[in-house]
Amino acid sequence: MVPPTSSATRPRLVVVEGDITRQDVDAIVNAANTTLLGGGGVDGAIHRAAGPELLAECRTLGGCPTGEARITRGYRLPARWVIHAVGPVWRGGRHGEDELLARCYRHSLALARERGLKTIAFPAISTGAYGFPLERAARIAVRECRAFLEANPDFGEIRLVCFGPAARAAFEAALRETAPDRPD
Ligand code: APR
C-alpha cells in the first residue's frame, strides 16, 4: 500500500480557500491589468505584501496585453516569483473572453515551466472587478491546468486559491466535473 503522503498519490491540482499572498509556492499568479502598475483586489494585496520593489520591477516591463503574462521576483512574499496575468473584462461572453482567460492560465504555466518552477498558485483571475462568471471561469481554469499537468508529468502542484466559500464551491465543482476517474 502506497503511503498517503507519497508524491505518487498526492493530487497535483488542488483547490484551497485562503489568501494567495501567503502561499509558499515557487510562483503566485497576480490578476493584474494591462499597465502592470497595481490596482485593487488581489493585485493590491500582492503589491502590499511584496513591498515597493515589486512595483519598481513592474515599471520596467512596459505593460502586458490581455491574455498574456509577465514574471517578476516576489520580494517580501513567501513565493519567490510573481507571474502577472492580465485577464479579460467580461463583456457578455461574445468577445473572446473564454479564450483570453484560458490563455492567461496557459501563458502563466508556460512561464513557470520555462523557469523550471515546480509549484504555482492561481487566484480566480477575472472573477472580481472584471466580472467574469465564477463557474465559467472555474471550468476554464481547471481544464487548462489539467491539460498542462497531463503534458508536464514532472510539474509538482497547481494550487487554485479561492478567496471565500463561493469561489471555493465553484472551483471544487469544476474539479469534480472533470475528475479523470469520474465514472461516465
Ligand atoms: N487572495 C486570493 N484571491 C483574492 C485575494 C487574495 N488576497 N483578493 C482578492 N481575491 C480574489 C477575488 O475574490 C476574485 O475572486 O481574486 C479574484 C480576482 O478578483 P480581482 O482581484 O478583482 O481581479 P480581476 O477580476 O481579475 O480584476 C482585475 O482589478 O485589482 C484590479 O489591477 C486589477 O485592474 C485589475 C482588475
mmCIF file with all atom_site columns, C-alpha atoms in Angstrom, residues 2-184:
data_model
loop_
_atom_site.group_PDB
_atom_site.id
_atom_site.type_symbol
_atom_site.label_atom_id
_atom_site.label_alt_id
_atom_site.label_comp_id
_atom_site.label_asym_id
_atom_site.label_entity_id
_atom_site.label_seq_id
_atom_site.pdbx_PDB_ins_code
_atom_site.Cartn_x
_atom_site.Cartn_y
_atom_site.Cartn_z
_atom_site.occupancy
_atom_site.B_iso_or_equiv
_atom_site.pdbx_formal_charge
_atom_site.auth_seq_id
_atom_site.auth_comp_id
_atom_site.auth_asym_id
_atom_site.auth_atom_id
_atom_site.pdbx_PDB_model_num
ATOM 1   C CA . VAL A 1 2   ? 1.485   3.340  -1.032  1.00 0.00 ? 2   VAL A CA 1
ATOM 2   C CA . PRO A 1 3   ? 1.635   5.677  1.999   1.00 0.00 ? 3   PRO A CA 1
ATOM 3   C CA . PRO A 1 4   ? -0.933  8.518  1.547   1.00 0.00 ? 4   PRO A CA 1
ATOM 4   C CA . THR A 1 5   ? 1.734   11.193 1.810   1.00 0.00 ? 5   THR A CA 1
ATOM 5   C CA . SER A 1 6   ? 3.853   9.890  -1.069  1.00 0.00 ? 6   SER A CA 1
ATOM 6   C CA . SER A 1 7   ? 4.098   12.182 -4.073  1.00 0.00 ? 7   SER A CA 1
ATOM 7   C CA . ALA A 1 8   ? 2.681   9.409  -6.236  1.00 0.00 ? 8   ALA A CA 1
ATOM 8   C CA . THR A 1 9   ? -0.728  9.809  -4.589  1.00 0.00 ? 9   THR A CA 1
ATOM 9   C CA . ARG A 1 10  ? -0.732  13.498 -3.671  1.00 0.00 ? 10  ARG A CA 1
ATOM 10  C CA . PRO A 1 11  ? -3.116  15.402 -6.014  1.00 0.00 ? 11  PRO A CA 1
ATOM 11  C CA . ARG A 1 12  ? -1.288  17.788 -8.340  1.00 0.00 ? 12  ARG A CA 1
ATOM 12  C CA . LEU A 1 13  ? -4.253  20.099 -8.878  1.00 0.00 ? 13  LEU A CA 1
ATOM 13  C CA . VAL A 1 14  ? -5.774  21.344 -5.623  1.00 0.00 ? 14  VAL A CA 1
ATOM 14  C CA . VAL A 1 15  ? -8.396  23.889 -4.611  1.00 0.00 ? 15  VAL A CA 1
ATOM 15  C CA . VAL A 1 16  ? -7.796  25.782 -1.364  1.00 0.00 ? 16  VAL A CA 1
ATOM 16  C CA . GLU A 1 17  ? -9.574  28.646 0.365   1.00 0.00 ? 17  GLU A CA 1
ATOM 17  C CA . GLY A 1 18  ? -7.214  31.358 1.505   1.00 0.00 ? 18  GLY A CA 1
ATOM 18  C CA . ASP A 1 19  ? -5.039  34.363 0.769   1.00 0.00 ? 19  ASP A CA 1
ATOM 19  C CA . ILE A 1 20  ? -2.738  33.955 -2.229  1.00 0.00 ? 20  ILE A CA 1
ATOM 20  C CA . THR A 1 21  ? -0.152  36.307 -0.692  1.00 0.00 ? 21  THR A CA 1
ATOM 21  C CA . ARG A 1 22  ? 0.520   33.697 1.989   1.00 0.00 ? 22  ARG A CA 1
ATOM 22  C CA . GLN A 1 23  ? 1.060   30.731 -0.294  1.00 0.00 ? 23  GLN A CA 1
ATOM 23  C CA . ASP A 1 24  ? 4.551   29.266 -0.029  1.00 0.00 ? 24  ASP A CA 1
ATOM 24  C CA . VAL A 1 25  ? 4.965   28.149 -3.635  1.00 0.00 ? 25  VAL A CA 1
ATOM 25  C CA . ASP A 1 26  ? 7.564   28.888 -6.310  1.00 0.00 ? 26  ASP A CA 1
ATOM 26  C CA . ALA A 1 27  ? 5.239   31.408 -8.018  1.00 0.00 ? 27  ALA A CA 1
ATOM 27  C CA . ILE A 1 28  ? 1.920   33.064 -7.298  1.00 0.00 ? 28  ILE A CA 1
ATOM 28  C CA . VAL A 1 29  ? -0.126  34.497 -10.137 1.00 0.00 ? 29  VAL A CA 1
ATOM 29  C CA . ASN A 1 30  ? -1.456  38.044 -9.930  1.00 0.00 ? 30  ASN A CA 1
ATOM 30  C CA . ALA A 1 31  ? -4.733  39.113 -11.571 1.00 0.00 ? 31  ALA A CA 1
ATOM 31  C CA . ALA A 1 32  ? -3.217  42.276 -12.997 1.00 0.00 ? 32  ALA A CA 1
ATOM 32  C CA . ASN A 1 33  ? -4.246  44.914 -15.524 1.00 0.00 ? 33  ASN A CA 1
ATOM 33  C CA . THR A 1 34  ? -2.500  45.853 -18.764 1.00 0.00 ? 34  THR A CA 1
ATOM 34  C CA . THR A 1 35  ? -0.422  48.600 -17.093 1.00 0.00 ? 35  THR A CA 1
ATOM 35  C CA . LEU A 1 36  ? 1.050   46.153 -14.530 1.00 0.00 ? 36  LEU A CA 1
ATOM 36  C CA . LEU A 1 37  ? 1.182   49.147 -12.182 1.00 0.00 ? 37  LEU A CA 1
ATOM 37  C CA . GLY A 1 38  ? -1.029  47.708 -9.442  1.00 0.00 ? 38  GLY A CA 1
ATOM 38  C CA . GLY A 1 39  ? -4.674  48.093 -8.542  1.00 0.00 ? 39  GLY A CA 1
ATOM 39  C CA . GLY A 1 40  ? -7.204  46.776 -6.058  1.00 0.00 ? 40  GLY A CA 1
ATOM 40  C CA . GLY A 1 41  ? -8.303  43.234 -5.282  1.00 0.00 ? 41  GLY A CA 1
ATOM 41  C CA . VAL A 1 42  ? -5.647  40.566 -5.438  1.00 0.00 ? 42  VAL A CA 1
ATOM 42  C CA . ASP A 1 43  ? -3.334  42.949 -7.366  1.00 0.00 ? 43  ASP A CA 1
ATOM 43  C CA . GLY A 1 44  ? -3.407  45.370 -4.450  1.00 0.00 ? 44  GLY A CA 1
ATOM 44  C CA . ALA A 1 45  ? -2.929  42.612 -1.896  1.00 0.00 ? 45  ALA A CA 1
ATOM 45  C CA . ILE A 1 46  ? 0.098   41.187 -3.718  1.00 0.00 ? 46  ILE A CA 1
ATOM 46  C CA . HIS A 1 47  ? 1.766   44.586 -4.110  1.00 0.00 ? 47  HIS A CA 1
ATOM 47  C CA . ARG A 1 48  ? 1.166   45.412 -0.440  1.00 0.00 ? 48  ARG A CA 1
ATOM 48  C CA . ALA A 1 49  ? 2.662   42.104 0.682   1.00 0.00 ? 49  ALA A CA 1
ATOM 49  C CA . ALA A 1 50  ? 5.591   42.143 -1.769  1.00 0.00 ? 50  ALA A CA 1
ATOM 50  C CA . GLY A 1 51  ? 6.632   45.711 -0.995  1.00 0.00 ? 51  GLY A CA 1
ATOM 51  C CA . PRO A 1 52  ? 7.657   48.602 -3.243  1.00 0.00 ? 52  PRO A CA 1
ATOM 52  C CA . GLU A 1 53  ? 10.348  46.740 -5.148  1.00 0.00 ? 53  GLU A CA 1
ATOM 53  C CA . LEU A 1 54  ? 7.614   44.798 -6.928  1.00 0.00 ? 54  LEU A CA 1
ATOM 54  C CA . LEU A 1 55  ? 6.139   47.957 -8.450  1.00 0.00 ? 55  LEU A CA 1
ATOM 55  C CA . ALA A 1 56  ? 9.632   49.181 -9.299  1.00 0.00 ? 56  ALA A CA 1
ATOM 56  C CA . GLU A 1 57  ? 10.296  45.998 -11.294 1.00 0.00 ? 57  GLU A CA 1
ATOM 57  C CA . CYS A 1 58  ? 6.820   46.125 -12.885 1.00 0.00 ? 58  CYS A CA 1
ATOM 58  C CA . ARG A 1 59  ? 7.564   49.627 -14.128 1.00 0.00 ? 59  ARG A CA 1
ATOM 59  C CA . THR A 1 60  ? 10.408  48.216 -16.231 1.00 0.00 ? 60  THR A CA 1
ATOM 60  C CA . LEU A 1 61  ? 8.120   45.775 -18.064 1.00 0.00 ? 61  LEU A CA 1
ATOM 61  C CA . GLY A 1 62  ? 6.159   48.235 -20.196 1.00 0.00 ? 62  GLY A CA 1
ATOM 62  C CA . GLY A 1 63  ? 2.767   46.697 -19.522 1.00 0.00 ? 63  GLY A CA 1
ATOM 63  C CA . CYS A 1 64  ? 1.218   43.445 -20.732 1.00 0.00 ? 64  CYS A CA 1
ATOM 64  C CA . PRO A 1 65  ? -1.587  42.704 -23.229 1.00 0.00 ? 65  PRO A CA 1
ATOM 65  C CA . THR A 1 66  ? -4.772  40.938 -22.091 1.00 0.00 ? 66  THR A CA 1
ATOM 66  C CA . GLY A 1 67  ? -4.366  37.157 -22.183 1.00 0.00 ? 67  GLY A CA 1
ATOM 67  C CA . GLU A 1 68  ? -0.608  37.301 -21.623 1.00 0.00 ? 68  GLU A CA 1
ATOM 68  C CA . ALA A 1 69  ? 1.599   37.173 -18.520 1.00 0.00 ? 69  ALA A CA 1
ATOM 69  C CA . ARG A 1 70  ? 4.917   38.563 -17.286 1.00 0.00 ? 70  ARG A CA 1
ATOM 70  C CA . ILE A 1 71  ? 7.145   37.306 -14.443 1.00 0.00 ? 71  ILE A CA 1
ATOM 71  C CA . THR A 1 72  ? 8.888   39.250 -11.677 1.00 0.00 ? 72  THR A CA 1
ATOM 72  C CA . ARG A 1 73  ? 10.520  38.389 -8.385  1.00 0.00 ? 73  ARG A CA 1
ATOM 73  C CA . GLY A 1 74  ? 8.359   38.013 -5.273  1.00 0.00 ? 74  GLY A CA 1
ATOM 74  C CA . TYR A 1 75  ? 10.438  40.221 -2.935  1.00 0.00 ? 75  TYR A CA 1
ATOM 75  C CA . ARG A 1 76  ? 8.835   40.113 0.552   1.00 0.00 ? 76  ARG A CA 1
ATOM 76  C CA . LEU A 1 77  ? 6.284   37.446 -0.408  1.00 0.00 ? 77  LEU A CA 1
ATOM 77  C CA . PRO A 1 78  ? 6.808   33.815 0.610   1.00 0.00 ? 78  PRO A CA 1
ATOM 78  C CA . ALA A 1 79  ? 6.624   32.994 -3.116  1.00 0.00 ? 79  ALA A CA 1
ATOM 79  C CA . ARG A 1 80  ? 9.897   33.582 -4.957  1.00 0.00 ? 80  ARG A CA 1
ATOM 80  C CA . TRP A 1 81  ? 8.212   34.754 -8.164  1.00 0.00 ? 81  TRP A CA 1
ATOM 81  C CA . VAL A 1 82  ? 5.056   36.622 -9.164  1.00 0.00 ? 82  VAL A CA 1
ATOM 82  C CA . ILE A 1 83  ? 3.517   35.926 -12.560 1.00 0.00 ? 83  ILE A CA 1
ATOM 83  C CA . HIS A 1 84  ? 1.320   38.870 -13.575 1.00 0.00 ? 84  HIS A CA 1
ATOM 84  C CA . ALA A 1 85  ? -1.502  37.654 -15.820 1.00 0.00 ? 85  ALA A CA 1
ATOM 85  C CA . VAL A 1 86  ? -3.934  40.079 -17.439 1.00 0.00 ? 86  VAL A CA 1
ATOM 86  C CA . GLY A 1 87  ? -7.403  38.563 -17.622 1.00 0.00 ? 87  GLY A CA 1
ATOM 87  C CA . PRO A 1 88  ? -10.252 39.734 -19.854 1.00 0.00 ? 88  PRO A CA 1
ATOM 88  C CA . VAL A 1 89  ? -13.003 42.067 -18.727 1.00 0.00 ? 89  VAL A CA 1
ATOM 89  C CA . TRP A 1 90  ? -16.313 40.187 -19.033 1.00 0.00 ? 90  TRP A CA 1
ATOM 90  C CA . ARG A 1 91  ? -18.395 41.813 -21.786 1.00 0.00 ? 91  ARG A CA 1
ATOM 91  C CA . GLY A 1 92  ? -21.129 39.214 -22.155 1.00 0.00 ? 92  GLY A CA 1
ATOM 92  C CA . GLY A 1 93  ? -19.136 36.290 -23.488 1.00 0.00 ? 93  GLY A CA 1
ATOM 93  C CA . ARG A 1 94  ? -19.092 37.066 -27.202 1.00 0.00 ? 94  ARG A CA 1
ATOM 94  C CA . HIS A 1 95  ? -15.788 38.965 -27.336 1.00 0.00 ? 95  HIS A CA 1
ATOM 95  C CA . GLY A 1 96  ? -13.327 36.100 -26.959 1.00 0.00 ? 96  GLY A CA 1
ATOM 96  C CA . GLU A 1 97  ? -13.320 36.283 -23.167 1.00 0.00 ? 97  GLU A CA 1
ATOM 97  C CA . ASP A 1 98  ? -13.158 32.488 -22.687 1.00 0.00 ? 98  ASP A CA 1
ATOM 98  C CA . GLU A 1 99  ? -10.086 32.108 -24.904 1.00 0.00 ? 99  GLU A CA 1
ATOM 99  C CA . LEU A 1 100 ? -8.355  35.138 -23.373 1.00 0.00 ? 100 LEU A CA 1
ATOM 100 C CA . LEU A 1 101 ? -8.875  33.722 -19.873 1.00 0.00 ? 101 LEU A CA 1
ATOM 101 C CA . ALA A 1 102 ? -7.613  30.302 -20.985 1.00 0.00 ? 102 ALA A CA 1
ATOM 102 C CA . ARG A 1 103 ? -4.516  31.993 -22.419 1.00 0.00 ? 103 ARG A CA 1
ATOM 103 C CA . CYS A 1 104 ? -3.786  33.605 -19.038 1.00 0.00 ? 104 CYS A CA 1
ATOM 104 C CA . TYR A 1 105 ? -3.512  30.143 -17.474 1.00 0.00 ? 105 TYR A CA 1
ATOM 105 C CA . ARG A 1 106 ? -1.532  28.687 -20.404 1.00 0.00 ? 106 ARG A CA 1
ATOM 106 C CA . HIS A 1 107 ? 0.946   31.598 -20.555 1.00 0.00 ? 107 HIS A CA 1
ATOM 107 C CA . SER A 1 108 ? 1.403   31.648 -16.762 1.00 0.00 ? 108 SER A CA 1
ATOM 108 C CA . LEU A 1 109 ? 2.080   27.907 -16.680 1.00 0.00 ? 109 LEU A CA 1
ATOM 109 C CA . ALA A 1 110 ? 4.453   28.171 -19.656 1.00 0.00 ? 110 ALA A CA 1
ATOM 110 C CA . LEU A 1 111 ? 6.440   30.906 -17.859 1.00 0.00 ? 111 LEU A CA 1
ATOM 111 C CA . ALA A 1 112 ? 6.661   28.718 -14.748 1.00 0.00 ? 112 ALA A CA 1
ATOM 112 C CA . ARG A 1 113 ? 7.863   25.750 -16.808 1.00 0.00 ? 113 ARG A CA 1
ATOM 113 C CA . GLU A 1 114 ? 10.450  27.879 -18.659 1.00 0.00 ? 114 GLU A CA 1
ATOM 114 C CA . ARG A 1 115 ? 11.921  28.908 -15.291 1.00 0.00 ? 115 ARG A CA 1
ATOM 115 C CA . GLY A 1 116 ? 11.969  25.331 -14.054 1.00 0.00 ? 116 GLY A CA 1
ATOM 116 C CA . LEU A 1 117 ? 9.433   26.116 -11.322 1.00 0.00 ? 117 LEU A CA 1
ATOM 117 C CA . LYS A 1 118 ? 7.526   23.223 -9.753  1.00 0.00 ? 118 LYS A CA 1
ATOM 118 C CA . THR A 1 119 ? 4.666   24.776 -7.761  1.00 0.00 ? 119 THR A CA 1
ATOM 119 C CA . ILE A 1 120 ? 2.297   27.609 -8.623  1.00 0.00 ? 120 ILE A CA 1
ATOM 120 C CA . ALA A 1 121 ? -0.809  29.210 -7.105  1.00 0.00 ? 121 ALA A CA 1
ATOM 121 C CA . PHE A 1 122 ? -3.550  30.990 -9.070  1.00 0.00 ? 122 PHE A CA 1
ATOM 122 C CA . PRO A 1 123 ? -6.318  33.322 -7.891  1.00 0.00 ? 123 PRO A CA 1
ATOM 123 C CA . ALA A 1 124 ? -9.667  33.206 -9.686  1.00 0.00 ? 124 ALA A CA 1
ATOM 124 C CA . ILE A 1 125 ? -8.492  35.516 -12.473 1.00 0.00 ? 125 ILE A CA 1
ATOM 125 C CA . SER A 1 126 ? -11.095 37.984 -13.855 1.00 0.00 ? 126 SER A CA 1
ATOM 126 C CA . THR A 1 127 ? -13.880 36.905 -11.464 1.00 0.00 ? 127 THR A CA 1
ATOM 127 C CA . GLY A 1 128 ? -13.717 40.035 -9.296  1.00 0.00 ? 128 GLY A CA 1
ATOM 128 C CA . ALA A 1 129 ? -13.585 43.558 -10.729 1.00 0.00 ? 129 ALA A CA 1
ATOM 129 C CA . TYR A 1 130 ? -13.537 42.124 -14.260 1.00 0.00 ? 130 TYR A CA 1
ATOM 130 C CA . GLY A 1 131 ? -16.897 40.406 -13.731 1.00 0.00 ? 131 GLY A CA 1
ATOM 131 C CA . PHE A 1 132 ? -16.214 37.030 -15.365 1.00 0.00 ? 132 PHE A CA 1
ATOM 132 C CA . PRO A 1 133 ? -18.846 34.498 -14.186 1.00 0.00 ? 133 PRO A CA 1
ATOM 133 C CA . LEU A 1 134 ? -17.287 32.360 -11.444 1.00 0.00 ? 134 LEU A CA 1
ATOM 134 C CA . GLU A 1 135 ? -18.430 28.877 -12.526 1.00 0.00 ? 135 GLU A CA 1
ATOM 135 C CA . ARG A 1 136 ? -17.465 29.554 -16.154 1.00 0.00 ? 136 ARG A CA 1
ATOM 136 C CA . ALA A 1 137 ? -14.031 30.827 -15.101 1.00 0.00 ? 137 ALA A CA 1
ATOM 137 C CA . ALA A 1 138 ? -13.532 27.843 -12.788 1.00 0.00 ? 138 ALA A CA 1
ATOM 138 C CA . ARG A 1 139 ? -14.222 25.374 -15.615 1.00 0.00 ? 139 ARG A CA 1
ATOM 139 C CA . ILE A 1 140 ? -11.724 27.143 -17.877 1.00 0.00 ? 140 ILE A CA 1
ATOM 140 C CA . ALA A 1 141 ? -9.096  27.254 -15.130 1.00 0.00 ? 141 ALA A CA 1
ATOM 141 C CA . VAL A 1 142 ? -9.450  23.564 -14.237 1.00 0.00 ? 142 VAL A CA 1
ATOM 142 C CA . ARG A 1 143 ? -9.457  22.483 -17.902 1.00 0.00 ? 143 ARG A CA 1
ATOM 143 C CA . GLU A 1 144 ? -6.257  24.395 -18.698 1.00 0.00 ? 144 GLU A CA 1
ATOM 144 C CA . CYS A 1 145 ? -4.482  23.271 -15.517 1.00 0.00 ? 145 CYS A CA 1
ATOM 145 C CA . ARG A 1 146 ? -5.376  19.612 -16.080 1.00 0.00 ? 146 ARG A CA 1
ATOM 146 C CA . ALA A 1 147 ? -4.132  19.788 -19.683 1.00 0.00 ? 147 ALA A CA 1
ATOM 147 C CA . PHE A 1 148 ? -0.851  21.328 -18.517 1.00 0.00 ? 148 PHE A CA 1
ATOM 148 C CA . LEU A 1 149 ? -0.304  18.683 -15.818 1.00 0.00 ? 149 LEU A CA 1
ATOM 149 C CA . GLU A 1 150 ? -1.001  15.866 -18.291 1.00 0.00 ? 150 GLU A CA 1
ATOM 150 C CA . ALA A 1 151 ? 1.560   17.336 -20.702 1.00 0.00 ? 151 ALA A CA 1
ATOM 151 C CA . ASN A 1 152 ? 4.085   18.045 -17.903 1.00 0.00 ? 152 ASN A CA 1
ATOM 152 C CA . PRO A 1 153 ? 4.277   14.988 -15.616 1.00 0.00 ? 153 PRO A CA 1
ATOM 153 C CA . ASP A 1 154 ? 7.342   16.417 -13.843 1.00 0.00 ? 154 ASP A CA 1
ATOM 154 C CA . PHE A 1 155 ? 5.487   19.552 -12.688 1.00 0.00 ? 155 PHE A CA 1
ATOM 155 C CA . GLY A 1 156 ? 4.661   19.481 -8.980  1.00 0.00 ? 156 GLY A CA 1
ATOM 156 C CA . GLU A 1 157 ? 1.459   21.224 -7.875  1.00 0.00 ? 157 GLU A CA 1
ATOM 157 C CA . ILE A 1 158 ? -1.028  23.773 -9.169  1.00 0.00 ? 158 ILE A CA 1
ATOM 158 C CA . ARG A 1 159 ? -2.988  25.384 -6.336  1.00 0.00 ? 159 ARG A CA 1
ATOM 159 C CA . LEU A 1 160 ? -6.239  27.221 -7.132  1.00 0.00 ? 160 LEU A CA 1
ATOM 160 C CA . VAL A 1 161 ? -6.617  29.695 -4.254  1.00 0.00 ? 161 VAL A CA 1
ATOM 161 C CA . CYS A 1 162 ? -10.185 30.835 -3.591  1.00 0.00 ? 162 CYS A CA 1
ATOM 162 C CA . PHE A 1 163 ? -10.853 33.956 -1.536  1.00 0.00 ? 163 PHE A CA 1
ATOM 163 C CA . GLY A 1 164 ? -14.078 32.794 0.057   1.00 0.00 ? 164 GLY A CA 1
ATOM 164 C CA . PRO A 1 165 ? -16.597 29.928 0.167   1.00 0.00 ? 165 PRO A CA 1
ATOM 165 C CA . ALA A 1 166 ? -18.468 30.839 -3.039  1.00 0.00 ? 166 ALA A CA 1
ATOM 166 C CA . ALA A 1 167 ? -15.318 30.669 -5.141  1.00 0.00 ? 167 ALA A CA 1
ATOM 167 C CA . ARG A 1 168 ? -14.203 27.519 -3.368  1.00 0.00 ? 168 ARG A CA 1
ATOM 168 C CA . ALA A 1 169 ? -17.543 25.805 -4.113  1.00 0.00 ? 169 ALA A CA 1
ATOM 169 C CA . ALA A 1 170 ? -17.330 26.802 -7.792  1.00 0.00 ? 170 ALA A CA 1
ATOM 170 C CA . PHE A 1 171 ? -13.759 25.537 -8.182  1.00 0.00 ? 171 PHE A CA 1
ATOM 171 C CA . GLU A 1 172 ? -14.404 22.301 -6.291  1.00 0.00 ? 172 GLU A CA 1
ATOM 172 C CA . ALA A 1 173 ? -17.437 21.661 -8.518  1.00 0.00 ? 173 ALA A CA 1
ATOM 173 C CA . ALA A 1 174 ? -15.306 22.262 -11.621 1.00 0.00 ? 174 ALA A CA 1
ATOM 174 C CA . LEU A 1 175 ? -12.693 19.871 -10.256 1.00 0.00 ? 175 LEU A CA 1
ATOM 175 C CA . ARG A 1 176 ? -15.297 17.170 -9.623  1.00 0.00 ? 176 ARG A CA 1
ATOM 176 C CA . GLU A 1 177 ? -16.915 17.620 -13.048 1.00 0.00 ? 177 GLU A CA 1
ATOM 177 C CA . THR A 1 178 ? -13.629 16.931 -14.793 1.00 0.00 ? 178 THR A CA 1
ATOM 178 C CA . ALA A 1 179 ? -12.141 14.327 -12.443 1.00 0.00 ? 179 ALA A CA 1
ATOM 179 C CA . PRO A 1 180 ? -10.223 11.881 -14.701 1.00 0.00 ? 180 PRO A CA 1
ATOM 180 C CA . ASP A 1 181 ? -11.535 8.814  -12.855 1.00 0.00 ? 181 ASP A CA 1
ATOM 181 C CA . ARG A 1 182 ? -15.153 10.058 -12.861 1.00 0.00 ? 182 ARG A CA 1
ATOM 182 C CA . PRO A 1 183 ? -17.465 7.194  -13.862 1.00 0.00 ? 183 PRO A CA 1
ATOM 183 C CA . ASP A 1 184 ? -19.163 8.353  -17.075 1.00 0.00 ? 184 ASP A CA 1
#
